[in-house]
Coordinates of C-alpha atoms and ligand atoms in Angstrom, one line a residue:
G1 CA -15.0 -19.3 19.3
P2 CA -15.7 -17.6 22.6
A3 CA -14.6 -13.9 22.9
A4 CA -11.1 -13.8 24.5
E5 CA -10.9 -12.8 28.1
G6 CA -8.2 -11.6 30.1
T7 CA -4.5 -10.7 29.1
A8 CA -2.9 -13.8 27.8
F9 CA -3.7 -15.0 24.3
D10 CA -2.5 -17.5 21.7
A11 CA -2.1 -14.6 19.2
L12 CA -2.0 -11.0 19.0
V13 CA -2.6 -9.1 15.9
I14 CA -1.8 -5.4 15.5
G15 CA -4.0 -3.7 13.0
A16 CA -7.6 -4.1 11.9
G17 CA -7.3 -3.5 8.3
F18 CA -7.9 -5.8 5.3
A19 CA -5.0 -8.0 6.9
G20 CA -5.9 -8.0 10.4
L21 CA -9.6 -8.8 10.0
Y22 CA -9.0 -11.8 8.0
Q23 CA -6.1 -13.1 10.3
L24 CA -8.5 -12.9 13.2
L25 CA -11.1 -14.8 11.3
C26 CA -8.6 -17.6 10.4
L27 CA -7.0 -17.9 13.7
R28 CA -10.2 -17.7 16.0
D29 CA -12.7 -19.4 13.8
R30 CA -10.8 -21.9 11.9
L31 CA -8.0 -22.5 14.1
G32 CA -9.9 -22.2 17.6
L33 CA -7.3 -19.9 19.0
S34 CA -7.7 -17.3 21.5
A35 CA -6.7 -14.1 19.6
R36 CA -7.0 -10.4 20.0
V37 CA -6.7 -7.5 17.5
L38 CA -5.1 -4.3 18.9
E39 CA -6.0 -1.4 16.6
A40 CA -4.8 2.4 16.8
G41 CA -7.8 3.8 15.2
G42 CA -11.4 4.5 16.4
G43 CA -12.7 2.0 13.8
V44 CA -11.7 -0.9 11.6
G45 CA -10.6 -0.3 8.2
G46 CA -6.9 0.5 8.5
T47 CA -5.8 2.6 5.4
W48 CA -9.4 3.3 4.6
Y49 CA -10.2 4.3 8.0
W50 CA -7.3 6.9 8.0
N51 CA -7.1 8.0 4.2
R52 CA -10.2 10.2 3.9
Y53 CA -8.8 13.0 1.8
P54 CA -10.6 14.5 -1.1
G55 CA -10.8 12.0 -4.0
A56 CA -9.5 9.0 -2.0
R57 CA -10.2 5.9 -4.2
C58 CA -8.8 2.7 -4.9
D59 CA -6.8 1.9 -8.0
S60 CA -7.7 -1.7 -8.1
E61 CA -11.1 -2.4 -9.8
S62 CA -13.6 -3.0 -7.2
H63 CA -14.5 -6.4 -8.0
S64 CA -10.9 -7.6 -7.6
Y65 CA -10.3 -5.3 -4.4
S66 CA -12.5 -7.8 -2.3
Y67 CA -11.7 -10.8 -0.2
Y68 CA -12.3 -13.9 -2.1
F69 CA -12.4 -16.5 0.7
S70 CA -16.1 -16.4 1.1
D71 CA -18.4 -17.3 -1.8
E72 CA -21.2 -15.8 0.3
L73 CA -19.4 -12.5 0.9
L74 CA -18.8 -12.3 -2.9
R75 CA -22.5 -13.1 -3.7
D76 CA -23.9 -10.6 -1.1
W77 CA -21.7 -7.6 -1.5
N78 CA -22.3 -5.0 -4.1
W79 CA -20.0 -2.5 -5.4
S80 CA -21.4 0.8 -7.1
E81 CA -18.4 1.8 -9.1
R82 CA -15.5 0.5 -11.3
Y83 CA -13.0 2.0 -8.5
P84 CA -14.5 2.1 -5.0
Q85 CA -14.2 5.3 -3.0
Q86 CA -12.9 5.4 0.4
P87 CA -16.3 5.5 2.1
E88 CA -17.5 2.6 0.3
I89 CA -14.4 0.5 0.9
L90 CA -14.8 1.5 4.5
R91 CA -18.5 0.3 4.8
Y92 CA -17.3 -3.1 3.1
L93 CA -14.6 -3.8 5.7
N94 CA -17.3 -2.7 8.5
H95 CA -19.7 -5.2 6.8
V96 CA -17.0 -7.9 7.0
A97 CA -16.3 -7.2 10.6
D98 CA -20.0 -7.5 11.5
R99 CA -20.7 -10.2 9.3
F100 CA -18.0 -12.6 10.7
D101 CA -18.8 -11.2 14.3
L102 CA -15.1 -9.9 14.4
R103 CA -15.6 -6.9 16.6
R104 CA -15.9 -8.7 19.9
D105 CA -12.1 -9.7 19.6
I106 CA -11.0 -6.3 18.2
Q107 CA -9.9 -3.5 20.8
L108 CA -10.0 0.0 19.1
N109 CA -8.2 3.1 20.2
T110 CA -5.2 1.0 21.2
R111 CA -1.9 1.8 19.9
V112 CA 1.0 -0.8 20.5
A113 CA 4.0 1.0 22.1
E114 CA 6.4 -2.0 22.6
A115 CA 6.5 -5.8 22.0
H116 CA 9.4 -7.7 23.6
Y117 CA 9.8 -11.4 23.2
D118 CA 11.1 -13.3 26.2
S119 CA 12.8 -16.6 25.8
A120 CA 12.3 -17.5 29.4
D121 CA 8.4 -18.1 28.7
N122 CA 8.5 -18.0 24.7
R123 CA 5.9 -15.3 24.6
W124 CA 5.7 -11.9 23.2
H125 CA 4.9 -9.1 26.0
V126 CA 3.0 -6.2 24.5
R127 CA 2.4 -2.9 26.1
T128 CA -0.1 -0.3 24.7
E129 CA 0.5 3.6 24.8
T130 CA -1.7 3.6 27.7
G131 CA 0.4 1.0 29.7
E132 CA -2.1 -2.1 29.1
R133 CA -0.2 -5.2 29.1
Y134 CA -0.8 -8.4 27.0
T135 CA 1.1 -11.6 26.3
A136 CA 0.8 -14.1 23.3
T137 CA 2.8 -17.1 21.8
F138 CA 2.3 -15.6 18.3
L139 CA 2.6 -11.8 17.4
I140 CA 1.3 -11.0 14.0
T141 CA 1.8 -7.5 12.5
A142 CA -0.9 -6.2 10.1
V143 CA 0.0 -2.6 10.4
G144 CA 0.2 -1.8 6.5
C145 CA 2.9 -0.8 4.2
L146 CA 1.6 2.7 3.9
S147 CA 0.7 3.8 7.4
S148 CA 3.3 5.8 8.8
A149 CA 3.0 9.6 7.5
N150 CA 5.9 11.0 5.8
I151 CA 5.7 14.8 6.8
P152 CA 8.7 16.8 5.4
D153 CA 10.7 18.6 7.8
I154 CA 10.2 22.1 6.2
P155 CA 11.4 25.0 8.4
G156 CA 8.6 27.4 9.6
L157 CA 5.7 24.7 9.6
D158 CA 5.1 25.5 13.1
Q159 CA 4.6 29.2 12.3
F160 CA 2.1 28.6 9.5
A161 CA -1.0 30.6 10.6
G162 CA -3.3 28.5 8.4
D163 CA -4.5 24.9 8.8
W164 CA -2.3 21.9 7.5
Y165 CA -3.1 18.3 7.0
H166 CA -1.3 15.1 5.8
T167 CA -3.7 12.9 3.4
G168 CA -3.2 9.7 5.6
G169 CA -4.5 11.6 8.7
W170 CA -7.4 13.5 7.2
P171 CA -10.1 15.0 9.9
H172 CA -13.2 12.9 9.9
E173 CA -15.3 15.9 9.7
G174 CA -13.8 16.8 6.3
V175 CA -12.1 20.1 5.4
D176 CA -13.9 22.9 3.5
F177 CA -11.9 24.4 0.8
A178 CA -14.6 27.2 -0.1
G179 CA -13.0 30.5 -0.6
K180 CA -9.7 29.2 0.5
R181 CA -6.2 29.4 -0.9
V182 CA -4.7 25.8 -0.9
G183 CA -1.3 24.7 -1.3
Q184 CA -0.7 21.0 -2.2
I185 CA 2.7 19.3 -1.8
G186 CA 3.2 16.0 -3.6
T187 CA 2.2 14.4 -6.9
G188 CA 2.2 10.7 -6.2
S189 CA -0.9 8.5 -6.5
T190 CA -2.6 10.4 -3.6
G191 CA -1.7 13.9 -4.7
I192 CA -3.0 13.0 -8.3
Q193 CA -6.4 11.9 -6.9
A194 CA -6.7 14.9 -4.6
V195 CA -5.9 17.7 -7.2
P196 CA -9.1 17.6 -9.2
V197 CA -11.4 17.5 -6.2
I198 CA -9.8 20.3 -4.3
A199 CA -9.7 22.4 -7.3
S200 CA -13.3 22.0 -7.8
T201 CA -14.1 23.7 -4.5
A202 CA -11.1 25.8 -3.4
E203 CA -10.6 29.5 -4.2
H204 CA -7.3 28.7 -5.6
L205 CA -5.0 25.7 -5.5
T206 CA -1.2 25.7 -6.1
V207 CA 0.4 22.2 -6.7
F208 CA 4.1 22.0 -5.6
Q209 CA 5.6 19.4 -7.7
R210 CA 9.0 17.8 -6.9
T211 CA 8.8 14.8 -9.3
A212 CA 6.8 14.9 -12.3
N213 CA 4.7 11.6 -12.7
Y214 CA 3.0 9.7 -15.4
S215 CA -0.9 9.1 -14.9
I216 CA -3.3 7.1 -16.7
P217 CA -7.2 8.0 -16.7
A218 CA -9.0 5.6 -14.5
R219 CA -12.3 5.9 -16.5
N220 CA -14.3 5.4 -13.5
A221 CA -17.9 4.9 -13.8
P222 CA -20.9 3.2 -12.0
L223 CA -20.9 -0.5 -12.6
T224 CA -23.6 -1.9 -15.0
E225 CA -26.0 -4.5 -13.6
E226 CA -24.4 -6.6 -16.4
F227 CA -20.9 -6.4 -15.1
K228 CA -22.1 -6.9 -11.5
R229 CA -23.8 -10.2 -12.6
W230 CA -20.9 -11.2 -14.6
A231 CA -18.5 -10.7 -11.9
K232 CA -20.6 -12.8 -9.6
A233 CA -21.2 -15.4 -12.0
N234 CA -17.5 -15.7 -12.9
A235 CA -15.9 -15.3 -9.4
A236 CA -14.1 -18.5 -9.6
G237 CA -12.5 -17.7 -12.8
I238 CA -11.5 -14.1 -11.7
R239 CA -10.1 -15.6 -8.4
A240 CA -8.0 -18.1 -10.5
T241 CA -6.9 -15.3 -12.9
M242 CA -5.7 -13.1 -9.9
R243 CA -4.1 -15.8 -8.2
S244 CA -2.0 -17.1 -11.0
N245 CA -0.6 -13.8 -12.5
T246 CA 2.3 -11.8 -11.3
N247 CA 0.3 -8.6 -10.2
G248 CA -2.9 -10.3 -8.6
H249 CA -5.1 -8.1 -10.7
P250 CA -7.9 -9.7 -12.6
F251 CA -5.9 -8.8 -15.9
V252 CA -3.1 -10.7 -17.6
I253 CA 0.0 -9.2 -19.1
E254 CA 0.1 -9.6 -22.7
N255 CA 3.0 -12.0 -23.9
R256 CA 4.2 -9.7 -26.5
S257 CA 7.1 -7.6 -26.7
A258 CA 6.6 -3.8 -27.6
F259 CA 8.8 -4.5 -30.7
D260 CA 6.7 -7.6 -32.0
V261 CA 4.4 -4.9 -33.4
S262 CA 4.9 -2.0 -35.9
D263 CA 4.8 1.6 -34.6
A264 CA 1.3 2.1 -35.9
E265 CA 0.2 -1.0 -34.2
R266 CA 1.8 -0.1 -31.0
D267 CA 0.3 3.3 -30.9
A268 CA -3.1 1.7 -31.5
I269 CA -2.6 -0.6 -28.7
Y270 CA -1.6 2.3 -26.3
E271 CA -4.6 4.4 -27.5
A272 CA -7.0 1.6 -26.7
A273 CA -5.5 1.0 -23.3
W274 CA -5.6 4.7 -22.6
A275 CA -9.2 4.9 -23.7
K276 CA -9.8 1.6 -21.4
G277 CA -8.3 3.2 -18.4
G278 CA -6.6 2.0 -15.4
L279 CA -3.7 0.1 -14.3
Q280 CA -3.8 -2.4 -17.0
F281 CA -2.1 0.0 -19.4
R282 CA 1.1 -1.5 -18.2
A283 CA 0.0 -4.9 -19.3
S284 CA 0.1 -4.0 -22.8
F285 CA 3.4 -5.4 -23.5
R286 CA 5.4 -8.0 -21.4
D287 CA 8.6 -6.1 -21.6
L288 CA 7.6 -2.6 -20.2
L289 CA 9.1 -3.1 -16.9
T290 CA 12.3 -5.0 -18.3
D291 CA 13.5 -3.4 -21.3
K292 CA 14.2 0.2 -21.4
A293 CA 13.8 0.6 -24.8
A294 CA 10.2 -0.8 -24.6
N295 CA 9.5 1.4 -21.6
D296 CA 10.5 4.3 -23.6
T297 CA 7.8 3.7 -26.2
A298 CA 5.0 3.9 -23.4
A299 CA 6.6 6.9 -21.8
A300 CA 6.8 8.8 -24.9
F301 CA 3.1 8.1 -25.5
L302 CA 2.2 9.3 -22.0
R303 CA 4.2 12.4 -22.1
E304 CA 2.6 13.3 -25.3
K305 CA -0.9 12.9 -24.0
I306 CA 0.1 15.2 -21.0
R307 CA 1.0 17.9 -23.9
Q308 CA -2.3 17.2 -25.5
V309 CA -4.4 17.5 -22.5
V310 CA -2.8 20.6 -20.9
Q311 CA -3.3 23.9 -22.7
D312 CA -0.7 26.1 -21.2
P313 CA 2.7 25.0 -22.6
D314 CA 4.8 26.0 -19.3
K315 CA 2.6 24.0 -17.2
A316 CA 2.6 21.0 -19.9
G317 CA 6.3 21.2 -20.0
I318 CA 6.6 21.2 -16.1
L319 CA 4.1 18.1 -16.0
A320 CA 5.8 16.1 -18.8
A321 CA 9.3 16.5 -17.5
I322 CA 9.3 13.0 -16.0
D323 CA 12.6 11.6 -15.2
H324 CA 11.9 7.9 -14.4
P325 CA 10.7 5.0 -16.7
F326 CA 7.2 4.6 -16.9
A327 CA 5.7 2.3 -13.8
T328 CA 9.0 2.2 -12.0
K329 CA 7.4 4.4 -9.4
R330 CA 3.7 3.0 -8.6
P331 CA 1.9 4.2 -11.6
P332 CA -1.2 6.6 -10.5
I333 CA -4.4 6.6 -12.2
D334 CA -6.6 9.7 -12.2
S335 CA -10.0 11.2 -12.7
G336 CA -9.2 14.6 -14.3
Y337 CA -5.7 15.3 -13.1
F338 CA -4.0 16.9 -16.0
E339 CA -7.2 18.7 -17.2
A340 CA -7.4 20.4 -13.7
F341 CA -4.4 22.3 -14.7
N342 CA -6.5 23.9 -17.5
R343 CA -8.7 25.7 -14.8
D344 CA -7.9 29.4 -13.9
N345 CA -7.7 28.6 -10.2
V346 CA -4.9 26.1 -10.3
S347 CA -1.3 26.9 -10.7
L348 CA 1.9 24.9 -10.6
V349 CA 5.0 25.5 -9.0
D350 CA 8.1 23.5 -10.2
L351 CA 10.2 22.6 -7.3
R352 CA 13.1 21.4 -9.4
R353 CA 13.6 24.9 -10.6
T354 CA 12.6 26.8 -7.5
P355 CA 12.8 24.3 -4.3
I356 CA 10.9 25.2 -1.2
E357 CA 12.9 27.4 1.0
C358 CA 10.3 27.7 4.0
I359 CA 7.0 27.9 5.4
T360 CA 6.0 31.5 6.5
P361 CA 3.0 32.3 8.7
N362 CA 1.2 33.3 5.2
G363 CA 2.3 30.6 3.0
I364 CA 5.2 28.8 1.2
R365 CA 8.4 30.6 0.2
T366 CA 10.4 29.2 -2.6
T367 CA 14.0 29.9 -3.5
D368 CA 13.0 32.6 -6.3
G369 CA 11.8 34.5 -3.3
I370 CA 8.2 34.5 -4.1
E371 CA 5.8 33.8 -1.2
H372 CA 2.8 31.8 -2.3
P373 CA -0.2 32.9 -0.1
L374 CA -2.0 29.9 1.4
D375 CA -4.8 29.3 3.9
I376 CA -4.4 25.6 3.9
I377 CA -1.4 23.3 3.1
V378 CA -2.1 19.5 2.1
F379 CA 0.8 17.4 2.4
A380 CA 0.2 14.4 -0.1
T381 CA 3.8 13.5 0.7
G382 CA 3.4 9.9 1.4
F383 CA 4.6 7.4 3.9
D384 CA 7.6 6.0 5.5
A385 CA 6.8 2.9 3.5
M386 CA 6.8 -0.8 4.4
T387 CA 9.2 -0.3 7.5
G388 CA 8.0 2.8 9.2
A389 CA 4.8 1.4 11.0
L390 CA 7.0 -1.6 12.3
L391 CA 10.0 0.5 13.4
N392 CA 7.5 3.0 15.2
I393 CA 6.7 0.1 17.7
D394 CA 9.6 -1.0 19.9
I395 CA 9.9 -4.4 18.8
R396 CA 12.7 -6.6 20.5
G397 CA 13.5 -10.2 19.8
R398 CA 15.7 -12.7 21.4
D399 CA 18.3 -11.2 23.9
G400 CA 16.5 -7.9 23.7
L401 CA 17.6 -7.2 20.1
P402 CA 15.6 -4.2 18.7
L403 CA 14.0 -4.5 15.3
R404 CA 15.6 -1.2 14.5
Q405 CA 19.1 -2.4 15.2
A406 CA 18.7 -5.7 13.1
W407 CA 17.3 -3.5 10.3
E408 CA 19.7 -0.7 10.5
A409 CA 21.4 -1.1 7.0
G410 CA 17.7 -1.9 5.6
P411 CA 15.0 -4.4 6.2
R412 CA 16.0 -8.3 6.2
T413 CA 13.2 -11.0 6.2
Y414 CA 12.5 -14.5 5.0
L415 CA 9.7 -14.3 2.6
G416 CA 8.5 -11.0 3.9
L417 CA 7.1 -12.9 6.9
Q418 CA 9.7 -13.5 9.5
V419 CA 12.8 -11.9 10.9
A420 CA 15.8 -14.0 12.3
G421 CA 16.1 -13.4 16.1
F422 CA 12.5 -12.8 16.3
P423 CA 10.7 -16.0 17.0
N424 CA 6.9 -16.2 16.5
L425 CA 6.7 -12.9 15.0
F426 CA 4.9 -12.7 11.6
T427 CA 4.9 -9.7 9.5
I428 CA 2.0 -9.6 7.1
T429 CA 2.9 -7.6 3.8
G430 CA 6.2 -7.3 5.2
P431 CA 9.4 -5.9 3.6
G432 CA 10.5 -8.5 1.0
S433 CA 7.0 -9.7 0.1
P434 CA 5.4 -8.8 -3.0
S435 CA 2.6 -7.0 -1.6
V436 CA 2.8 -3.5 -2.8
L437 CA 3.6 -4.6 -6.5
C438 CA 0.4 -6.5 -6.4
N439 CA -3.3 -5.9 -6.0
M440 CA -3.2 -5.8 -2.2
P441 CA -6.0 -8.2 -1.0
V442 CA -4.8 -11.1 -3.1
A443 CA -1.2 -10.8 -1.4
I444 CA -2.8 -10.4 2.0
E445 CA -5.2 -13.4 1.6
Q446 CA -2.0 -15.5 0.7
H447 CA 0.0 -14.3 3.5
V448 CA -2.7 -14.5 6.1
E449 CA -3.6 -18.1 5.1
W450 CA 0.1 -19.1 4.9
I451 CA 0.5 -18.0 8.5
A452 CA -2.6 -19.7 9.7
D453 CA -1.7 -22.8 8.0
C454 CA 1.9 -22.4 9.6
I455 CA 0.4 -22.1 13.0
A456 CA -2.0 -25.1 12.6
H457 CA 0.8 -27.2 11.3
M458 CA 2.7 -26.3 14.8
R459 CA -0.1 -27.0 16.9
A460 CA -0.7 -30.3 15.3
R461 CA 2.8 -31.4 16.0
G462 CA 3.1 -29.9 19.6
L463 CA 5.6 -27.1 18.3
T464 CA 5.4 -23.7 19.8
R465 CA 8.4 -21.8 18.3
I466 CA 9.3 -20.9 14.7
E467 CA 12.1 -18.6 13.6
A468 CA 13.5 -17.8 10.3
K469 CA 17.2 -19.2 9.9
P470 CA 19.7 -16.3 9.3
D471 CA 21.0 -18.1 6.1
A472 CA 17.4 -18.3 4.7
V473 CA 17.0 -14.5 5.4
G474 CA 20.3 -14.0 3.7
S475 CA 19.2 -15.9 0.6
W476 CA 15.8 -14.4 0.5
V477 CA 17.4 -10.8 0.8
E478 CA 19.8 -11.8 -2.2
H479 CA 16.8 -13.2 -4.2
V480 CA 14.7 -9.9 -3.7
N481 CA 17.6 -7.9 -4.9
E482 CA 18.0 -10.1 -8.0
A483 CA 14.3 -9.9 -8.8
A484 CA 14.5 -6.1 -8.6
S485 CA 17.6 -6.0 -10.9
A486 CA 15.9 -8.0 -13.5
T487 CA 13.6 -5.0 -13.8
L488 CA 13.7 -1.4 -14.3
L489 CA 12.2 -0.7 -11.0
P490 CA 15.2 0.3 -9.1
Q491 CA 16.0 3.1 -11.8
A492 CA 13.5 5.3 -10.2
G493 CA 15.7 7.2 -7.8
H494 CA 13.0 8.9 -5.9
S495 CA 10.8 6.0 -5.2
W496 CA 9.4 4.7 -1.8
Y497 CA 9.9 1.3 -3.0
L498 CA 13.5 2.1 -2.2
G499 CA 13.1 4.2 1.0
A500 CA 14.3 7.3 -1.1
N501 CA 11.6 9.4 0.0
V502 CA 12.6 9.6 3.7
P503 CA 15.7 11.4 4.5
G504 CA 18.2 9.2 6.1
K505 CA 16.5 5.9 5.5
P506 CA 18.7 3.0 4.1
R507 CA 18.3 2.6 0.2
V508 CA 17.1 -0.8 -0.2
F509 CA 14.7 -2.2 -2.8
M510 CA 12.1 -3.4 -0.3
P511 CA 9.3 -5.4 -2.3
Y512 CA 9.7 -8.5 -4.1
A513 CA 9.4 -7.9 -7.6
G514 CA 9.4 -11.5 -8.8
G515 CA 5.7 -11.5 -9.0
M516 CA 2.9 -12.7 -6.7
A517 CA 2.5 -16.1 -8.6
R518 CA 6.2 -17.1 -8.3
Y519 CA 6.1 -16.0 -4.6
R520 CA 3.1 -18.0 -4.0
E521 CA 4.9 -21.0 -5.4
I522 CA 8.0 -20.4 -3.4
C523 CA 5.9 -20.2 -0.1
A524 CA 4.2 -23.4 -1.0
G525 CA 7.6 -25.1 -1.7
V526 CA 8.9 -23.9 1.5
V527 CA 6.1 -25.8 3.2
A528 CA 6.2 -29.0 1.0
R529 CA 9.9 -29.1 2.2
G530 CA 9.1 -29.2 5.7
Y531 CA 9.3 -25.4 6.5
E532 CA 12.6 -25.1 4.9
G533 CA 14.5 -22.3 6.3
F534 CA 12.7 -22.1 9.6
A535 CA 13.6 -23.6 12.9
L536 CA 10.6 -25.5 14.4
E537 CA 10.9 -26.2 18.1
R538 CA 9.1 -27.4 21.1
F539 CA 9.3 -25.1 24.1
P540 CA 10.8 -25.7 26.6
G541 CA 13.2 -27.6 24.5
Ligands
NA7_601 P1 4.0 9.0 -2.8 O1 3.8 8.1 -4.0 O2 5.3 8.6 -1.9 O3 4.0 10.4 -3.3 C1 4.6 11.5 -2.3 C2 4.7 12.8 -3.2 O4 5.2 13.8 -2.3 C3 5.7 12.6 -4.3 O5 5.4 13.3 -5.4 C4 7.0 13.3 -3.6 O6 7.9 13.6 -4.3 C5 6.5 14.3 -2.8 N1 7.2 14.7 -1.7 C6 7.7 14.2 -0.6 N2 8.3 14.6 0.1 C7 8.4 16.0 -0.4 C8 9.2 17.2 -0.2 N3 9.9 17.3 0.9 N4 9.1 18.2 -0.8 C9 8.3 18.2 -2.0 N5 7.6 17.1 -2.3 C10 7.8 16.0 -1.7 O7 2.8 8.8 -1.8 P2 1.3 8.6 -2.1 O8 0.6 9.0 -0.8 O9 0.9 9.6 -3.3 O10 1.1 7.1 -2.7 C11 1.5 6.3 -1.8 C12 0.9 5.0 -2.5 O11 -0.6 4.9 -2.0 C13 0.8 4.9 -3.8 O12 2.2 4.4 -4.4 C14 -0.1 3.9 -3.9 O13 0.3 2.3 -3.7 C15 -1.1 4.1 -3.0 P3 9.2 12.8 -4.9 O14 8.9 11.8 -5.9 O15 9.6 12.0 -3.5 O16 10.2 13.8 -5.5

C-alpha cells in the first residue's frame, strides 16, 4: 500500500517492537488499511531498543525467538548463538523493518500522551507529547509488557554523587565500569544476566539481593552449521510444536509426574536438564507447576547446585535462601551468575537481613549502619509490568472513562485483547493474555493475526465498531483467576505477575496461566461463534 499521508488513519499502532512491526505489516499489506505506527524510541525494536544493559540476552532460543509468518525470512536470517544477544535481536528487527518496507509508516521519537475515544465520530483521537494530533478508527497498543521502568523510591537518590542507570533505559554509548565501584540492586532475570558481565570489568561489584532466585545455566554457545541447517529444514515442524504446546517454546513438557520415577532417576533427569541448560529444565515433569511436592524436588536440586558452585558458605546461604516455589517467578537462566560470587571483587548484601536505609552522596547505606561506597548504581529492579506502559498513556473510552479508573482494582480484559467501554481498542499482549508465560513471538503472532482477522471480518461486513461485552470480561477475569489458582504461580508473593513489585499496585494475577495452546483454541472458538462476547456494530447505528 501507499505510505499513509495526513493525520487520519484507519489504524494507529503504538510501539514498533516485535508486535507493532508485524501488526503494521498485517494491516497495511494484507488488509490494505492506512496505518501508522507511533514509536517513542529513536529506532524500532521495542524491548531490544531500550534494554542495552551488559549481558542483555534473550532467554528463548534464537531459532524460536523469530517471526514464523514468512518462510523466506526464516530461510534468509541466520542467528549466531543459541541465545541471541540484544544487538543481534535489534539487527534482526531492523532487518524485518527494511525487508518489508515498514519504516515509511513508522514515526520515531513520538511518545503518545493521550488517546481518547469519541462516540460522536467513532474515532480515537491521539495526541503526542509534542502536541501532534492523529485520529483513527482502530487503536492498537503494542507497548510491551515490560517497558515501564520500576525505579524504587529510595530516599537520597537525588543526592547520589555518582551515576545511576535503570537496565531498561541503558545509555546507547554504554557504561564504562573500569576502575569503578558498582552497586546493583535486583536479582531477577535482568540482574542475573548483568552480574557476571559487570563483575568482569568493574573494580568492585556489590549485589544487593532482596529476594533470592533460582537460576539455571543457559549453556549459551555459537550455533553449529549443522543446527542451523536442521532448524531451517525443520521450520514447519518447529512452528507446529511451538504453536501446539502450552509455553510456545520449541520443547514439549514431559508427560510424567516427578513421582513416576525413583529418586535416583529423578536426580539423573535433573542433572541431564542442568547440563543441557535453559528454560526447558522446567519441562522435566508435567507437575512442577501444579504440585508443591513435585516442585520441591526441583527446588531442592537447584538450591544444592548453588551450594556446590558458590565457595563462600555465607554467600551460598544467602543465595540459596529462596522462599518461592521454583518457576513461580519467571525463572532466570544465566551465564556464570553464581560463579561470579567466587570472584574477589564481588560482594553480596542480604537486604532481608539489612534493608536499604537510604542512598547517600557516596553510596548505599543499609540498616546495619554500613555505607557501601559506590561510583555507579545499577537498578535491575524490573518494570511496572503489563499495565504500566498502558496506564502511562491517558487512555479514555466511551463517556470519557479513563482506563486508570476502569482498572482501579486491577486490569480487566476480554482475552487480554479488549476492554469493555473502550471500543476499537486492541491491546496486544495485554493483561489477561498468556504472553509473558510464553515464548513471546509465538504469542505476539497469534494476537496480531487475530486482531487483523477481526478487522478484516468487520470490513467485509461494513461493521465499524467492536467492543467487549462486560459479562464476557467478567467471565474472562474469572477464568484467568481459575487458571492461576490451578497452578503454584500465585504462591510467589513478590512476583511482577501479581504486580507485587510496585508499591500500591493492586494485587491481581495478570497473565493467563491456562497455556498458549488452550488460549489459541479459546480465541478461535470465539471467532467461530461469531465473535462471541463482543458487540459488533455499524456506525452510525
Ligand atoms: P524482575 O524480575 O521484576 O526483578 C527485579 C529485581 O529487583 C528483583 O530481584 C526485585 O526483588 C528487585 N527489586 C525491586 N525493587 C526493589 C527494591 N526497592 N529494593 C530491592 N530490590 C528490589 O525484573 P527483571 O528486569 O529482572 O526481569 C523482568 C523480566 O524480563 C523477566 O521476568 C523476563 O521475562 C524478562 P523482589 O523479587 O521484588 O524482592
